[in-house]
PDB file of C-alpha atoms in Angstrom:
ATOM      1  CA  MET A   1      -2.725  -7.884 -20.497  1.00  0.00           C
ATOM      2  CA  SER A   2      -0.004  -5.756 -22.036  1.00  0.00           C
ATOM      3  CA  TYR A   3      -0.229  -2.036 -22.590  1.00  0.00           C
ATOM      4  CA  ASP A   4       0.724   0.401 -25.339  1.00  0.00           C
ATOM      5  CA  SER A   5       3.967   2.122 -24.276  1.00  0.00           C
ATOM      6  CA  GLY A   6       3.350   4.866 -26.856  1.00  0.00           C
ATOM      7  CA  LEU A   7       0.021   5.642 -25.200  1.00  0.00           C
ATOM      8  CA  VAL A   8       1.768   5.732 -21.809  1.00  0.00           C
ATOM      9  CA  GLU A   9       4.100   8.399 -23.186  1.00  0.00           C
ATOM     10  CA  ARG A  10       1.145  10.356 -24.590  1.00  0.00           C
ATOM     11  CA  VAL A  11      -0.581  10.276 -21.174  1.00  0.00           C
ATOM     12  CA  ARG A  12       2.632  11.621 -19.601  1.00  0.00           C
ATOM     13  CA  ASP A  13       2.663  14.424 -22.182  1.00  0.00           C
ATOM     14  CA  ALA A  14      -1.015  15.194 -21.494  1.00  0.00           C
ATOM     15  CA  LEU A  15      -0.310  15.394 -17.761  1.00  0.00           C
ATOM     16  CA  HIS A  16       2.587  17.739 -18.421  1.00  0.00           C
ATOM     17  CA  ARG A  17       0.420  19.983 -20.634  1.00  0.00           C
ATOM     18  CA  LEU A  18      -2.268  19.997 -17.915  1.00  0.00           C
ATOM     19  CA  GLY A  19       0.319  21.173 -15.379  1.00  0.00           C
ATOM     20  CA  GLU A  20       0.264  17.952 -13.346  1.00  0.00           C
ATOM     21  CA  ARG A  21       3.766  17.370 -12.054  1.00  0.00           C
ATOM     22  CA  GLY A  22       3.213  15.069  -9.054  1.00  0.00           C
ATOM     23  CA  ALA A  23       1.662  12.019 -10.730  1.00  0.00           C
ATOM     24  CA  ARG A  24       3.259   8.684  -9.898  1.00  0.00           C
ATOM     25  CA  GLU A  25       3.283   5.601 -12.116  1.00  0.00           C
ATOM     26  CA  ARG A  26       3.174   1.858 -11.512  1.00  0.00           C
ATOM     27  CA  HIS A  27       1.807  -1.450 -12.801  1.00  0.00           C
ATOM     28  CA  VAL A  28      -1.937  -1.764 -12.134  1.00  0.00           C
ATOM     29  CA  PHE A  29      -4.274  -4.553 -13.343  1.00  0.00           C
ATOM     30  CA  GLY A  30      -1.675  -5.661 -15.890  1.00  0.00           C
ATOM     31  CA  GLY A  31      -1.536  -2.144 -17.332  1.00  0.00           C
ATOM     32  CA  TRP A  32       0.400   1.015 -16.550  1.00  0.00           C
ATOM     33  CA  GLY A  33      -1.289   3.168 -13.905  1.00  0.00           C
ATOM     34  CA  PHE A  34      -1.080   6.852 -13.099  1.00  0.00           C
ATOM     35  CA  LEU A  35      -1.664   7.907  -9.500  1.00  0.00           C
ATOM     36  CA  THR A  36      -2.022  11.047  -7.494  1.00  0.00           C
ATOM     37  CA  GLY A  37      -1.110  10.296  -3.901  1.00  0.00           C
ATOM     38  CA  LYS A  38      -2.252   6.718  -3.343  1.00  0.00           C
ATOM     39  CA  SER A  39      -5.207   6.923  -5.724  1.00  0.00           C
ATOM     40  CA  THR A  40      -5.107   5.654  -9.297  1.00  0.00           C
ATOM     41  CA  PHE A  41      -6.845   7.911 -11.797  1.00  0.00           C
ATOM     42  CA  ALA A  42      -5.905   6.358 -15.158  1.00  0.00           C
ATOM     43  CA  ILE A  43      -4.581   3.033 -16.414  1.00  0.00           C
ATOM     44  CA  VAL A  44      -3.204   2.443 -19.896  1.00  0.00           C
ATOM     45  CA  TRP A  45      -4.582  -1.015 -20.546  1.00  0.00           C
ATOM     46  CA  GLY A  46      -4.204  -2.788 -23.861  1.00  0.00           C
ATOM     47  CA  ASP A  47      -4.589  -0.195 -26.602  1.00  0.00           C
ATOM     48  CA  GLY A  48      -6.945   2.028 -24.610  1.00  0.00           C
ATOM     49  CA  VAL A  49      -7.145   3.684 -21.228  1.00  0.00           C
ATOM     50  CA  ILE A  50      -9.275   3.130 -18.134  1.00  0.00           C
ATOM     51  CA  VAL A  51     -10.190   6.339 -16.315  1.00  0.00           C
ATOM     52  CA  LYS A  52     -11.743   7.203 -12.967  1.00  0.00           C
ATOM     53  CA  VAL A  53     -14.710   9.483 -13.579  1.00  0.00           C
ATOM     54  CA  ALA A  54     -16.417  11.780 -11.075  1.00  0.00           C
ATOM     55  CA  PRO A  55     -19.810  10.355 -10.047  1.00  0.00           C
ATOM     56  CA  ASP A  56     -21.705  13.271 -11.622  1.00  0.00           C
ATOM     57  CA  GLU A  57     -19.891  12.718 -14.957  1.00  0.00           C
ATOM     58  CA  TYR A  58     -20.184   8.915 -15.096  1.00  0.00           C
ATOM     59  CA  GLU A  59     -23.463   8.513 -16.994  1.00  0.00           C
ATOM     60  CA  GLY A  60     -22.531  11.204 -19.520  1.00  0.00           C
ATOM     61  CA  SER A  61     -19.112   9.666 -20.121  1.00  0.00           C
ATOM     62  CA  LEU A  62     -20.718   6.345 -21.068  1.00  0.00           C
ATOM     63  CA  LEU A  63     -22.717   8.120 -23.784  1.00  0.00           C
ATOM     64  CA  LYS A  64     -19.519   9.172 -25.570  1.00  0.00           C
ATOM     65  CA  PRO A  65     -18.330   6.996 -28.471  1.00  0.00           C
ATOM     66  CA  GLY A  66     -15.763   4.317 -27.643  1.00  0.00           C
ATOM     67  CA  THR A  67     -16.560   4.004 -23.941  1.00  0.00           C
ATOM     68  CA  THR A  68     -17.797   1.113 -21.808  1.00  0.00           C
ATOM     69  CA  PRO A  69     -18.063   0.564 -18.060  1.00  0.00           C
ATOM     70  CA  PHE A  70     -14.986  -1.140 -16.571  1.00  0.00           C
ATOM     71  CA  ALA A  71     -16.120  -4.575 -15.420  1.00  0.00           C
ATOM     72  CA  PRO A  72     -13.140  -6.828 -14.638  1.00  0.00           C
ATOM     73  CA  GLY A  73     -13.863 -10.418 -15.584  1.00  0.00           C
ATOM     74  CA  GLY A  74     -17.199  -9.377 -17.094  1.00  0.00           C
ATOM     75  CA  ASP A  75     -18.711  -9.035 -13.625  1.00  0.00           C
ATOM     76  CA  ARG A  76     -20.413  -6.003 -12.193  1.00  0.00           C
ATOM     77  CA  PRO A  77     -18.994  -2.621 -13.329  1.00  0.00           C
ATOM     78  CA  MET A  78     -16.363  -1.247 -10.961  1.00  0.00           C
ATOM     79  CA  GLY A  79     -17.539   2.045  -9.451  1.00  0.00           C
ATOM     80  CA  THR A  80     -17.100   5.000 -11.748  1.00  0.00           C
ATOM     81  CA  TRP A  81     -14.350   3.542 -13.936  1.00  0.00           C
ATOM     82  CA  VAL A  82     -14.733   3.790 -17.711  1.00  0.00           C
ATOM     83  CA  VAL A  83     -12.823   1.986 -20.457  1.00  0.00           C
ATOM     84  CA  VAL A  84     -11.966   4.368 -23.291  1.00  0.00           C
ATOM     85  CA  SER A  85     -11.051   2.689 -26.585  1.00  0.00           C
ATOM     86  CA  ASP A  86      -7.968   3.483 -28.627  1.00  0.00           C
ATOM     87  CA  GLU A  87     -10.143   5.121 -31.301  1.00  0.00           C
ATOM     88  CA  ALA A  88     -11.583   7.538 -28.710  1.00  0.00           C
ATOM     89  CA  VAL A  89      -8.085   8.672 -27.651  1.00  0.00           C
ATOM     90  CA  ALA A  90      -6.410   8.552 -31.071  1.00  0.00           C
ATOM     91  CA  ASP A  91      -5.892  12.326 -31.050  1.00  0.00           C
ATOM     92  CA  ASP A  92      -3.970  14.150 -28.326  1.00  0.00           C
ATOM     93  CA  PRO A  93      -6.730  16.689 -27.518  1.00  0.00           C
ATOM     94  CA  GLU A  94      -9.219  13.855 -26.859  1.00  0.00           C
ATOM     95  CA  LEU A  95      -6.670  11.993 -24.717  1.00  0.00           C
ATOM     96  CA  ALA A  96      -5.943  15.166 -22.718  1.00  0.00           C
ATOM     97  CA  GLU A  97      -9.694  15.609 -22.182  1.00  0.00           C
ATOM     98  CA  TRP A  98      -9.973  12.062 -20.765  1.00  0.00           C
ATOM     99  CA  VAL A  99      -6.891  12.548 -18.564  1.00  0.00           C
ATOM    100  CA  ALA A 100      -8.413  15.782 -17.188  1.00  0.00           C
ATOM    101  CA  CYS A 101     -11.681  13.901 -16.618  1.00  0.00           C
ATOM    102  CA  ALA A 102      -9.750  11.198 -14.700  1.00  0.00           C
ATOM    103  CA  LEU A 103      -8.075  13.828 -12.511  1.00  0.00           C
ATOM    104  CA  ARG A 104     -11.481  15.338 -11.690  1.00  0.00           C
ATOM    105  CA  GLY A 105     -12.692  11.828 -10.881  1.00  0.00           C
ATOM    106  CA  VAL A 106      -9.927  11.073  -8.416  1.00  0.00           C
ATOM    107  CA  ARG A 107     -10.256  14.497  -6.807  1.00  0.00           C
ATOM    108  CA  ALA A 108     -13.978  13.848  -6.278  1.00  0.00           C
ATOM    109  CA  LEU A 109     -13.068  11.043  -3.844  1.00  0.00           C
ATOM    110  CA  PRO A 110     -13.779  11.731  -0.171  1.00  0.00           C
ATOM    111  CA  ALA A 111     -10.819  13.136   1.752  1.00  0.00           C
ATOM    112  CA  GLY A 112      -8.834  10.900   4.064  1.00  0.00           C
ATOM    113  CA  PRO A 113      -7.981   7.221   3.932  1.00  0.00           C
ATOM    114  CA  LEU A 114     -10.745   4.821   3.072  1.00  0.00           C
ATOM    115  CA  LYS A 115     -11.255   2.083   5.647  1.00  0.00           C
ATOM    116  CA  THR A 116     -11.124  -1.419   4.313  1.00  0.00           C
ATOM    117  CA  LYS A 117     -13.000  -4.356   5.806  1.00  0.00           C
ATOM    118  CA  LYS A 118      -9.701  -5.767   7.042  1.00  0.00           C
ATOM    119  CA  ALA A 119      -8.703  -2.509   8.741  1.00  0.00           C
ATOM    120  CA  THR A 120     -12.171  -2.122  10.281  1.00  0.00           C
ATOM    121  CA  ALA A 121     -12.100  -5.704  11.580  1.00  0.00           C
ATOM    122  CA  LYS A 122      -8.615  -5.154  12.990  1.00  0.00           C
ATOM    123  CA  SER A 123      -9.744  -1.977  14.783  1.00  0.00           C
ATOM    124  CA  ALA A 124     -12.783  -3.763  16.211  1.00  0.00           C
ATOM    125  CA  LYS A 125     -10.587  -6.616  17.413  1.00  0.00           C
ATOM    126  CA  SER A 126      -8.143  -4.174  19.060  1.00  0.00           C
ATOM    127  CA  ALA A 127     -10.990  -2.353  20.778  1.00  0.00           C
ATOM    128  CA  LYS A 128     -12.439  -5.649  22.003  1.00  0.00           C
ATOM    129  CA  SER A 129      -9.098  -6.860  23.394  1.00  0.00           C
ATOM    130  CA  ALA A 130      -8.521  -3.496  25.120  1.00  0.00           C
ATOM    131  CA  LYS A 131     -11.977  -3.740  26.678  1.00  0.00           C
ATOM    132  CA  SER A 132     -11.249  -7.311  27.822  1.00  0.00           C
ATOM    133  CA  ALA A 133      -7.956  -6.216  29.409  1.00  0.00           C
ATOM    134  CA  LYS A 134      -9.721  -3.380  31.228  1.00  0.00           C
ATOM    135  CA  SER A 135     -12.461  -5.753  32.468  1.00  0.00           C
ATOM    136  CA  ALA A 136      -9.842  -8.230  33.705  1.00  0.00           C
ATOM    137  CA  LYS A 137      -8.028  -5.472  35.596  1.00  0.00           C
ATOM    138  CA  SER A 138     -11.292  -4.310  37.211  1.00  0.00           C
ATOM    139  CA  ALA A 139     -12.192  -7.882  38.197  1.00  0.00           C
ATOM    140  CA  LYS A 140      -8.758  -8.322  39.793  1.00  0.00           C
ATOM    141  CA  ARG A 141      -9.287  -5.157  41.870  1.00  0.00           C
ATOM    142  CA  ARG A 142     -12.745  -6.298  42.998  1.00  0.00           C
ATOM    143  CA  THR A 143     -11.376  -9.705  44.028  1.00  0.00           C
ATOM    144  CA  ALA A 144      -8.511  -8.090  45.953  1.00  0.00           C
ATOM    145  CA  ALA A 145     -10.954  -5.786  47.762  1.00  0.00           C
ATOM    146  CA  LYS A 146     -13.125  -8.747  48.895  1.00  0.00           C
ATOM    147  CA  ARG A 147     -10.223 -10.716  50.449  1.00  0.00           C
ATOM    148  CA  PRO A 148      -9.906 -10.325  54.160  1.00  0.00           C
ATOM    149  CA  LYS A 149      -6.701  -8.664  55.244  1.00  0.00           C
ATOM    150  CA  ALA A 150      -4.232 -10.685  57.244  1.00  0.00           C
ATOM    151  CA  PRO A 151      -3.788  -9.589  60.853  1.00  0.00           C
ATOM    152  CA  GLY A 152      -1.010  -7.090  61.408  1.00  0.00           C
ATOM    153  CA  ARG A 153      -1.222  -5.605  57.973  1.00  0.00           C
TER     154      ARG A 153
END
């Protein structure tokens, strides 16, 4: 899906007015994403914007006009992401409000890196192989201790 480059510029302006200077940008889900650190907080997608909302603001944000839960492919909604229509962000003050909401949402994430299934599986595999190596070393010592010593040694 393409994205509205004019809306991208307006999000940049909103970030500037909010005093956010460290936001990064990149392609995300076929749109143009805004990130703080490694976490995406807003994506200009089509004519609207997808925003990360703090868990305690999620239900209330869905009651506002022009919003729907973000459900890629029509599947289950994705966490606390909300799609905000172009009509709901037609004016700069409303857009700035949604950008501020997205920043609160990303800052509500737990601190530290999130472990993925792949990373967790890799760590478990490393721990298992380390344990196996230690067991093999112990078995080698036990075997060496049981061998009779040759005379004169």
